[in-house]
Coordinates of C-alpha atoms and ligand atoms in Angstrom, one line a residue:
X322 CA 100.4 107.1 82.6
X323 CA 98.4 109.7 84.7
X324 CA 100.9 111.3 87.6
X325 CA 98.0 112.9 89.7
X326 CA 98.6 112.6 93.4
X327 CA 95.6 112.8 95.8
X328 CA 95.8 115.4 98.4
X329 CA 97.3 114.5 101.7
X330 CA 94.6 114.1 104.4
X331 CA 96.6 111.5 107.0
X332 CA 100.4 111.4 106.9
X333 CA 102.2 107.9 106.6
X334 CA 103.8 108.7 110.0
X335 CA 100.3 109.6 111.7
X336 CA 98.5 106.3 110.2
X337 CA 101.8 104.2 111.7
X338 CA 101.3 105.9 115.5
X339 CA 97.6 105.1 115.3
X340 CA 98.1 101.5 114.3
X341 CA 100.9 101.2 117.0
X342 CA 98.2 102.6 119.6
X343 CA 95.3 100.5 118.2
X344 CA 97.7 97.3 118.3
X345 CA 98.6 98.0 122.0
X346 CA 95.0 98.5 122.9
X347 CA 94.1 95.1 121.4
X348 CA 97.0 93.4 123.1
X349 CA 95.7 94.6 126.3
X350 CA 92.3 93.9 125.8
X351 CA 92.6 90.1 124.9
X352 CA 95.7 89.4 127.4
X353 CA 96.4 85.9 127.7
X354 CA 93.7 85.0 124.7
X355 CA 93.9 83.9 121.0
X356 CA 92.5 86.2 118.3
X357 CA 91.3 85.4 114.8
X358 CA 91.3 88.4 112.6
X359 CA 89.2 88.8 109.7
X360 CA 90.7 91.1 107.1
X361 CA 88.3 92.6 104.9
X362 CA 89.5 92.5 101.2
X363 CA 90.6 94.4 99.4
X364 CA 90.5 97.8 101.3
X365 CA 91.9 96.6 104.7
X366 CA 95.0 94.6 103.5
X367 CA 97.6 97.0 104.4
X368 CA 96.0 98.1 107.5
X369 CA 95.5 94.6 108.7
X370 CA 99.1 93.6 107.9
X371 CA 100.4 96.6 109.8
X372 CA 97.9 95.9 112.6
X373 CA 98.8 92.5 113.3
X374 CA 102.5 93.3 113.7
X375 CA 101.4 95.6 116.7
X376 CA 99.5 92.9 118.2
X377 CA 101.4 90.8 120.7
X378 CA 98.9 88.0 121.0
X379 CA 98.6 84.5 119.1
X380 CA 96.9 85.5 116.1
X381 CA 95.3 83.7 112.9
X382 CA 94.3 85.4 109.9
X383 CA 91.4 84.8 107.7
X384 CA 90.3 87.0 104.7
X385 CA 86.8 87.9 103.6
X386 CA 85.7 90.0 100.6
X387 CA 82.5 91.7 100.6
X388 CA 81.3 94.4 98.2
X389 CA 78.6 97.0 98.7
X390 CA 79.8 99.4 96.3
X391 CA 80.2 99.3 92.6
X392 CA 83.0 100.9 90.8
X393 CA 81.7 104.4 91.8
X394 CA 81.6 106.6 94.8
X395 CA 78.0 105.9 95.9
X396 CA 76.8 102.8 97.9
X397 CA 74.3 100.3 95.9
X398 CA 72.7 99.5 99.3
X399 CA 73.4 95.7 98.9
X400 CA 75.9 93.7 100.4
X401 CA 77.5 90.5 98.6
X402 CA 79.9 88.0 100.2
X403 CA 82.4 87.4 97.5
X404 CA 84.8 85.3 99.4
X405 CA 84.0 83.7 103.0
X406 CA 86.6 82.7 105.7
X407 CA 87.7 79.3 105.5
X408 CA 88.5 78.6 109.3
X409 CA 85.6 78.2 111.9
X410 CA 84.9 81.0 114.2
X411 CA 82.9 79.1 116.4
X412 CA 83.8 79.9 120.1
X413 CA 86.7 82.1 119.1
X414 CA 87.6 85.8 120.0
X415 CA 87.1 87.4 116.5
X416 CA 88.6 90.9 115.3
X417 CA 87.2 92.2 111.9
X418 CA 89.7 94.5 110.4
X419 CA 87.9 96.9 107.8
X420 CA 89.1 100.1 105.8
X421 CA 86.2 102.4 106.5
X422 CA 82.8 102.5 107.8
X423 CA 80.8 104.8 105.6
X424 CA 76.7 104.2 105.8
X425 CA 77.4 101.3 108.1
X426 CA 75.6 98.6 105.9
X427 CA 78.6 96.7 105.2
X428 CA 79.7 96.2 108.7
X429 CA 76.0 95.6 110.0
X430 CA 75.5 92.8 107.5
X431 CA 78.8 91.5 108.5
X432 CA 78.2 91.3 112.4
X433 CA 75.1 89.9 112.3
X434 CA 76.1 86.9 109.9
X435 CA 79.2 86.4 112.0
X436 CA 77.2 86.1 115.1
X437 CA 75.2 83.4 113.8
X438 CA 78.4 81.1 113.7
X439 CA 78.6 81.7 117.7
X440 CA 81.9 83.3 118.1
X441 CA 82.9 83.7 121.7
X442 CA 83.5 87.5 121.0
X443 CA 83.3 89.8 118.0
X444 CA 84.9 93.1 117.8
X445 CA 85.4 95.8 115.0
X446 CA 88.6 97.5 114.1
X447 CA 88.2 100.3 111.5
X448 CA 90.9 102.5 109.8
X449 CA 88.4 105.0 109.1
X450 CA 84.8 106.3 109.9
X451 CA 82.7 109.0 108.4
X452 CA 80.2 109.5 111.1
X453 CA 78.1 112.2 109.1
X454 CA 77.1 109.4 106.5
X455 CA 75.9 106.9 108.9
X456 CA 72.6 105.1 108.3
X457 CA 73.3 101.7 110.0
X458 CA 74.4 102.3 113.6
X459 CA 77.5 99.8 114.2
X460 CA 79.7 99.9 117.2
X461 CA 83.6 100.4 116.1
X462 CA 85.7 98.8 119.0
X463 CA 89.0 100.3 117.7
X464 CA 88.7 103.3 115.3
X465 CA 91.9 104.9 114.1
X466 CA 90.5 108.0 112.4
X467 CA 87.1 109.7 112.0
X468 CA 87.1 111.8 109.0
X469 CA 84.8 114.2 107.0
X470 CA 82.7 113.3 104.1
X471 CA 85.0 113.3 101.3
X472 CA 85.9 110.2 99.2
X473 CA 89.4 109.1 100.2
X474 CA 91.9 106.9 98.8
X475 CA 95.3 105.2 99.7
X476 CA 96.9 103.0 102.2
X477 CA 94.6 100.2 100.8
X478 CA 91.6 102.3 99.7
X479 CA 90.9 102.4 96.0
X480 CA 89.0 104.6 93.7
X481 CA 87.7 102.0 90.8
X482 CA 90.7 99.9 91.7
X483 CA 93.4 102.6 91.9
X484 CA 95.5 104.3 94.7
X485 CA 95.4 101.4 96.8
X486 CA 99.6 101.6 96.9
X487 CA 99.9 105.1 98.4
X488 CA 101.4 105.1 101.5
X489 CA 99.2 107.9 103.2
X490 CA 95.3 108.5 102.9
X491 CA 94.5 111.2 100.4
X492 CA 91.5 113.1 99.1
X493 CA 90.6 112.4 95.6
X494 CA 89.3 115.7 94.1
X495 CA 86.5 115.3 91.5
X496 CA 87.5 115.2 88.0
X497 CA 90.4 112.5 89.0
Ligands
IMP901 P1 79.4 101.0 104.0 O1 78.7 99.9 103.9 O2 78.5 102.1 103.2 O3 79.7 101.3 105.5 O4 80.6 101.1 103.1 C1 81.9 100.7 103.3 C2 82.9 100.2 102.1 O5 82.6 101.4 101.1 C3 84.2 100.4 102.6 O6 84.3 99.1 102.9 C4 84.8 100.9 101.4 O7 85.1 99.7 100.4 C5 83.8 101.7 100.6 N1 84.1 103.2 100.9 C6 83.3 103.9 101.4 N2 83.8 105.4 101.3 C7 84.9 105.2 100.8 C8 85.8 106.1 100.4 O8 85.8 107.3 100.8 N3 87.1 105.7 99.7 C9 87.1 104.4 99.4 N4 86.2 103.4 99.7 C10 85.2 103.8 100.4
MG902 MG1 85.3 97.8 102.1

C-alpha cells in the first residue's frame, strides 16, 4: 500500500470553524422555514454531513450524483445525472451542497435543471471555489474557501476514487 500523504492546504480545525460559520449563516437566513439540502455525491458527503449538523432548522436531505469529470484532472465538458433526488422540491427552499466549483459547468447545469422544478428558492453552498478556472459564472451563496488552481483532495474530494477519507484538504502533487 502507498503511504503518500498529500500536502496540507486547509487544516481540519479550520474546516470545522468555517462549517460552523456557514451553518450559522444558513440558520439565520432561513429562520422559521424548512430546508431541503441536496448533497452532491460523492465529493460533498463529508462537508454536507458536517454542515447539516450546524444548521438549526428542520432539514430534509436528498442526494444527487453528477459527473463532469472522468477519472482524470481535466473536465470533459459534459454533465451527466447519475442519480437524481427522490423527493419533490417544488415550492421548497433548496440548498445545493457541493464540494468544489471549478469551471462552474456542473453547478450551472444543475441550477437550471432544478429551477425547472419550481423550488421556492434555490441556493448553493460550496466547500471550495477556484475562481481562476471560471468559465460558467454561477453564484455561490455560501462559500467555505476560495483556493488557487491546484488539484485538491481530502474531506470528501478524490483523485481517481482515492483520498476522500482525509480529514483535511490537501494538494495532490504531480506524480501521485
Ligand atoms: P466544474 O463543473 O468544472 O465546476 O467541476 C466541478 C467538479 O469537478 C467538482 O464537483 C469535482 O467533482 C471536480 N473537481 C474539480 N476540481 C477538483 C479538484 O481539485 N479536486 C477534486 N475534484 C475536483
Ligand atoms: Mg463533484
